[in-house]
mmCIF file of C-alpha atoms in Angstrom:
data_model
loop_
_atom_site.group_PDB
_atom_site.id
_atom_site.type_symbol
_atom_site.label_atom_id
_atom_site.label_comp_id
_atom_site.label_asym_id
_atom_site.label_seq_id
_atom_site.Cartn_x
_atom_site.Cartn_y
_atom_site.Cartn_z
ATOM 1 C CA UNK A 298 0.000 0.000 0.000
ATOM 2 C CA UNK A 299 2.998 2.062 0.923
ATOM 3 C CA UNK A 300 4.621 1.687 -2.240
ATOM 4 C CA UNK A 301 1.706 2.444 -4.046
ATOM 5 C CA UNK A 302 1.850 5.733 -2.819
ATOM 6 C CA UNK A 303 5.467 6.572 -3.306
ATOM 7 C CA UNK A 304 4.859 5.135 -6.755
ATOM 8 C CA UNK A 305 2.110 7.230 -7.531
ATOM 9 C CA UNK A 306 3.895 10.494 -6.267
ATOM 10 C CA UNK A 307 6.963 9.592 -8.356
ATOM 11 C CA UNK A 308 4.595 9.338 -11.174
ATOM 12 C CA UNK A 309 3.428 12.580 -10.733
ATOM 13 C CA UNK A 310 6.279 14.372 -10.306
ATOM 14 C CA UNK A 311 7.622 12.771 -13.619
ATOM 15 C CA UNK A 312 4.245 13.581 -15.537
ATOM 16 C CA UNK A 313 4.763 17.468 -14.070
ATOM 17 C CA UNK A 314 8.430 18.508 -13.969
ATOM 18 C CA UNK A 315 6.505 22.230 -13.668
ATOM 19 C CA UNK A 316 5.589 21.396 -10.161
ATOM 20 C CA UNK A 317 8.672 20.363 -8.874
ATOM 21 C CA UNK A 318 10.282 22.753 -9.631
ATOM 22 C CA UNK A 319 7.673 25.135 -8.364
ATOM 23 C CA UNK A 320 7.722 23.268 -4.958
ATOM 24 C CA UNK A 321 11.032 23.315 -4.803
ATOM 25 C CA UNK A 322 11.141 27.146 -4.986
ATOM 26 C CA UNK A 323 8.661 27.990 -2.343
ATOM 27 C CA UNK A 324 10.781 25.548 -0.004
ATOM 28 C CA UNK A 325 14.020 27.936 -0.870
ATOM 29 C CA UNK A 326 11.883 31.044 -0.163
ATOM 30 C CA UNK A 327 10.457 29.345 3.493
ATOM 31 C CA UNK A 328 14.076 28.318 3.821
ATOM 32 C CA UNK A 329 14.741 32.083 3.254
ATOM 33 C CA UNK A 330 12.267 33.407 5.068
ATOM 34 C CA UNK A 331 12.695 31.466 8.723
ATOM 35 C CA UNK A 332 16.220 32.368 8.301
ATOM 36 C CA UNK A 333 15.498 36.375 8.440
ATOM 37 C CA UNK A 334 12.773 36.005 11.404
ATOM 38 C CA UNK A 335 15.945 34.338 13.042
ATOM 39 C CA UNK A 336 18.221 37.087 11.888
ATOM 40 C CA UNK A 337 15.494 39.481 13.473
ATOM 41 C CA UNK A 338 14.554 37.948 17.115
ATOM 42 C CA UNK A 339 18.022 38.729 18.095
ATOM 43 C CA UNK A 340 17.725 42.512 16.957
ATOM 44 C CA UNK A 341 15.006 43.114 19.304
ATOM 45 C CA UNK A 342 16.281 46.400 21.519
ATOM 46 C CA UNK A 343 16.016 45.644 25.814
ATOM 47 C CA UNK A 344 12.889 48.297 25.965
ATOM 48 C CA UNK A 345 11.200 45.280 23.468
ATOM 49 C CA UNK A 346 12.258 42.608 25.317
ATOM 50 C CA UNK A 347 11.476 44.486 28.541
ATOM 51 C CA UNK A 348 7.521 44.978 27.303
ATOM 52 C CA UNK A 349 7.299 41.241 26.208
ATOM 53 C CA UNK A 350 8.390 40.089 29.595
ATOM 54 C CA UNK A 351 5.726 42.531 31.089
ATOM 55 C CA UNK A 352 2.701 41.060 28.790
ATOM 56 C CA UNK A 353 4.221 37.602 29.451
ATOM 57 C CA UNK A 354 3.937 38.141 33.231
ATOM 58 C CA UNK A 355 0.631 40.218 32.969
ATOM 59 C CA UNK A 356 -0.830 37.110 31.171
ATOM 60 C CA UNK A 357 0.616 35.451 34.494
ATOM 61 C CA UNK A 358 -0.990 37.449 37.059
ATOM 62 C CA UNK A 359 -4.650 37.643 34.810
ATOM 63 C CA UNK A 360 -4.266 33.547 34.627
ATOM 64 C CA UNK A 361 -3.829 33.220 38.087
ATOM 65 C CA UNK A 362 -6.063 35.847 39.488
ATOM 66 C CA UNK A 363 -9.044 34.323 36.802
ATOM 67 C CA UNK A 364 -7.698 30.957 39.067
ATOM 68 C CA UNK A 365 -8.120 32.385 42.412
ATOM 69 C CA UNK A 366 -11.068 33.658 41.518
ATOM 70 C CA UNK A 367 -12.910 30.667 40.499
ATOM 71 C CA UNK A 368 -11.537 28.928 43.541
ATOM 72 C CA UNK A 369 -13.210 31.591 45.299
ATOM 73 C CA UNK A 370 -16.778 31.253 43.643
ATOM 74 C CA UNK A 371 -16.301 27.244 44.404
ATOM 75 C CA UNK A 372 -15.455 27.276 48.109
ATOM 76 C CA UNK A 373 -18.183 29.438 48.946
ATOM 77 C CA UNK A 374 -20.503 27.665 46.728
ATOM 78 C CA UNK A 375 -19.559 24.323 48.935
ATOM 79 C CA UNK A 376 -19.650 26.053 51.919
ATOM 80 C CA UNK A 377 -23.296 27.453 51.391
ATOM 81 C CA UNK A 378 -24.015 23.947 50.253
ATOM 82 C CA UNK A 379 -22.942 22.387 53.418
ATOM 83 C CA UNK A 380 -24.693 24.796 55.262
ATOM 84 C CA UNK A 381 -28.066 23.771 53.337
ATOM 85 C CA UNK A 382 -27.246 20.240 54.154
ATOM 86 C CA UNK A 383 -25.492 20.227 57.478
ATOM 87 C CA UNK A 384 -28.128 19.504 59.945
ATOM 88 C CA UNK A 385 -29.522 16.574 57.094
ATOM 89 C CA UNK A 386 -28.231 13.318 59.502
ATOM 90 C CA UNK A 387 -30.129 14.536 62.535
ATOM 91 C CA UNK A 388 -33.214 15.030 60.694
ATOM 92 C CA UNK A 389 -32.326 11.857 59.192
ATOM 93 C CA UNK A 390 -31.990 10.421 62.674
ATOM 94 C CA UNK A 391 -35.123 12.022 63.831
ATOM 95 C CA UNK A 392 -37.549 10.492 61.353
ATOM 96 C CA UNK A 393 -38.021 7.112 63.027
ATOM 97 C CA UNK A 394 -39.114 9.377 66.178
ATOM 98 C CA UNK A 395 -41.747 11.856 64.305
ATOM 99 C CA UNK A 396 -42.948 8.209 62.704
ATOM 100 C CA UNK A 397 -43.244 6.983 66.825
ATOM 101 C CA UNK A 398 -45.268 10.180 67.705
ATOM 102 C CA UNK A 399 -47.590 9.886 64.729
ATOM 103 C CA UNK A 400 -48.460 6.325 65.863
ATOM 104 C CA UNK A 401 -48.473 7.463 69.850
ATOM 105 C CA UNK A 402 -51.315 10.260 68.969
ATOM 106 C CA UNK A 403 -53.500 7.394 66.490
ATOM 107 C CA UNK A 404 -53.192 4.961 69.412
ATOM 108 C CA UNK A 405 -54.458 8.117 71.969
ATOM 109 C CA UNK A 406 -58.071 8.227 69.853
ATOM 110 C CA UNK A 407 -58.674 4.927 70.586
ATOM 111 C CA UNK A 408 -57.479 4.441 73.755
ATOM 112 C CA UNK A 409 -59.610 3.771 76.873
ATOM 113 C CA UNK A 410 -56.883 3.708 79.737
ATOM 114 C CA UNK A 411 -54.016 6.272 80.455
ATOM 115 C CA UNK A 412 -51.551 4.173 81.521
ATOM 116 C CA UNK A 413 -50.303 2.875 78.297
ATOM 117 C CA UNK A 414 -50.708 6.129 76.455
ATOM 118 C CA UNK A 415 -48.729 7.621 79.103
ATOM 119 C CA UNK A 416 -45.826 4.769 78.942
ATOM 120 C CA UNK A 417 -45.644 5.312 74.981
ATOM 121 C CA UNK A 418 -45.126 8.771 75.066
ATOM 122 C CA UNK A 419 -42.133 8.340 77.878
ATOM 123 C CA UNK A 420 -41.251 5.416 75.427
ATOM 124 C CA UNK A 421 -40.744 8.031 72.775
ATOM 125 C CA UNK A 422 -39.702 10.776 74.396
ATOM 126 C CA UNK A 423 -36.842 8.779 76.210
ATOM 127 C CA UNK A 424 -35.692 7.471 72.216
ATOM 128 C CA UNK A 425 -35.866 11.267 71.340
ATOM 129 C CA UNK A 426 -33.400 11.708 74.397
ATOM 130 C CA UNK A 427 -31.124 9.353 73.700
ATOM 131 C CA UNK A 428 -30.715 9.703 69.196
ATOM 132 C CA UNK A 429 -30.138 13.166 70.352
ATOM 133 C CA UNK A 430 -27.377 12.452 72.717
ATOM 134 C CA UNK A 431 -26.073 10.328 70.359
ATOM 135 C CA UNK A 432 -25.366 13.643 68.127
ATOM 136 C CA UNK A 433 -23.518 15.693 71.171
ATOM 137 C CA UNK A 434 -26.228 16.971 72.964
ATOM 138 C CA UNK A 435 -26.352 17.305 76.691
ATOM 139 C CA UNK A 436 -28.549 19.355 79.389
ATOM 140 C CA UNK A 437 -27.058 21.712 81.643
ATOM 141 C CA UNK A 438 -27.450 20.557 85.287
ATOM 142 C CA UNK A 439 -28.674 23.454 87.293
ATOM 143 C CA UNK A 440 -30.554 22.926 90.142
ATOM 144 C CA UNK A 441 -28.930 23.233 93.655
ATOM 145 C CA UNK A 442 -25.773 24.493 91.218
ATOM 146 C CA UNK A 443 -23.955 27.730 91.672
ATOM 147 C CA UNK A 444 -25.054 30.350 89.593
ATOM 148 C CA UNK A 445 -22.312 30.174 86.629
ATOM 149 C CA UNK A 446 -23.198 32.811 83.825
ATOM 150 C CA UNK A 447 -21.489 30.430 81.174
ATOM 151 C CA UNK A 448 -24.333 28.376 81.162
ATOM 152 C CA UNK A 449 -27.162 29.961 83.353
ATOM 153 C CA UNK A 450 -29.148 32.882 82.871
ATOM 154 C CA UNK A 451 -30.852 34.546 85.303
ATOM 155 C CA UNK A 452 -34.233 35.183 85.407
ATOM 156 C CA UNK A 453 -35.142 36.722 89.172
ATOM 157 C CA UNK A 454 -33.432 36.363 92.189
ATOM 158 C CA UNK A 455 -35.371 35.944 95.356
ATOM 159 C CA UNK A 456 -34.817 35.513 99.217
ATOM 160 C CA UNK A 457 -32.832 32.164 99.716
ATOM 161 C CA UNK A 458 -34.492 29.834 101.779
ATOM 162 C CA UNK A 459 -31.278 28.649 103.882
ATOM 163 C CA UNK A 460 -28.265 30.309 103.737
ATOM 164 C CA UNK A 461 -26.315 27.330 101.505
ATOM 165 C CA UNK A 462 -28.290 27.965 98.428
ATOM 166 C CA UNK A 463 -27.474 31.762 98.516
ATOM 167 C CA UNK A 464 -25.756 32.444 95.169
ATOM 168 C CA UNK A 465 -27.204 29.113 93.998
ATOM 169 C CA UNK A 466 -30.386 28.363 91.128
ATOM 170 C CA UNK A 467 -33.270 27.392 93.089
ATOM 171 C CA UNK A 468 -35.751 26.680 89.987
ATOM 172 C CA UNK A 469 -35.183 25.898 86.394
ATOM 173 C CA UNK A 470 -37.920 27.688 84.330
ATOM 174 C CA UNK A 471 -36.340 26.508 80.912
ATOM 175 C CA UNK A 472 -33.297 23.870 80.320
ATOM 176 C CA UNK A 473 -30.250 24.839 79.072
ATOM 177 C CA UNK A 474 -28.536 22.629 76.315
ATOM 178 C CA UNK A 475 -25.104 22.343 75.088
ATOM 179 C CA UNK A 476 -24.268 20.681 71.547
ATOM 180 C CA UNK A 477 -20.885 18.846 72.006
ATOM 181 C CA UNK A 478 -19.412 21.314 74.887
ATOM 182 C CA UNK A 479 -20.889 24.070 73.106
ATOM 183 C CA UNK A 480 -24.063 26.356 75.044
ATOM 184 C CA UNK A 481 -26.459 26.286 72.245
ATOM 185 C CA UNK A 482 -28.894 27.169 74.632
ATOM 186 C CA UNK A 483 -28.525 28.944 78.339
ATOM 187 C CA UNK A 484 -30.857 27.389 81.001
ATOM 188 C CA UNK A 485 -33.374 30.289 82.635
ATOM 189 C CA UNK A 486 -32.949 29.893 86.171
ATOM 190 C CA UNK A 487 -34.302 31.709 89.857
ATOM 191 C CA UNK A 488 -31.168 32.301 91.329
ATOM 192 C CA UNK A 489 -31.430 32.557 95.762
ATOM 193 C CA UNK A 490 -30.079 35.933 96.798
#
């Protein structure tokens, strides 16, 4: 197949001499012409090689700033995206819980004694309890504690009933939670004066 080709290329070149020798002159005037662009690039004065090393490192800065930029517009699009989806596994985790409640209320309309209600709905709220633990969170003791402004805040204070709870929380009027050592939430407490 090869030899074909050389054949038939050989063949033409015989049949037109013209063209040969027409080829054969633009390759002398290619030949001629690389060799003046060479004969030129080293003629170029230090102001022109001074302003192609500025575009060159302008194109270097605009390249990388274009790069910085996108990383930019990505991390913050992932970041708003985690935010979207960072609470999804306790949710998740919560589902089986909402699906206890739903059945605690349908077995309330039919239910004659209070007993069992009652023991489903500690049932439940104990599993709520612990799925949440499970994530990091924790209540903040407070009762018969010393008043401690990193977790407690303080709703009244009133006359201490014996003189070792002064400065302590007497009542809790609303827990205080904290998410893996974190307050999320300070407890409201009545604090003896």
């Amino acid at each position: 197949m090869f030899n074909k080709k050389k054949n038939n290329d050989k063949e033409e070149n015989i049949m037109n001499p013209e063209n040969t020798s027409e080829n054969a002159a633009e390759n002398v005037e290619n030949t001629d012409a690389t060799a003046n662009e060479t004969e030129q690039a080293p003629e170029l004065t230090a102001e022109e090689k001074l302003q192609a090393e500025v575009q060159q490192l302008n194109d270097k800065y605009l390249r990388l700033y274009a790069e910085f930029d996108n990383y930019k517009r990505r991390t913050q699009k992932e970041r708003v995206e985690l935010l979207q989806t960072a609470g999804k596994d306790v949710i998740v985790s919560l589902l089986p819980i909402l699906d206890d409640f739903d059945r605690a209320l349908k077995a309330m309309e039919s239910a004659t004694e209070v007993a069992p209600v009652k023991e489903g709905i500690l049932l439940v709220n104990n599993k709520l309890k612990s799925t949440l633990a499970q994530k990091g969170l924790k209540d903040v003791e407070s009762i018969n504690q010393p008043f401690n402004t990193d977790f407690h805040e303080a709703i009244t204070n009133i006359p201490a009933p014996t003189e070792d709870l002064k400065g302590k929380v007497i009542d809790e009027v609303e827990k205080g939670y904290t998410l893996n050592d974190n307050v999320i939430r300070f407890a409201k407490v009545v604090v003896g004066a």
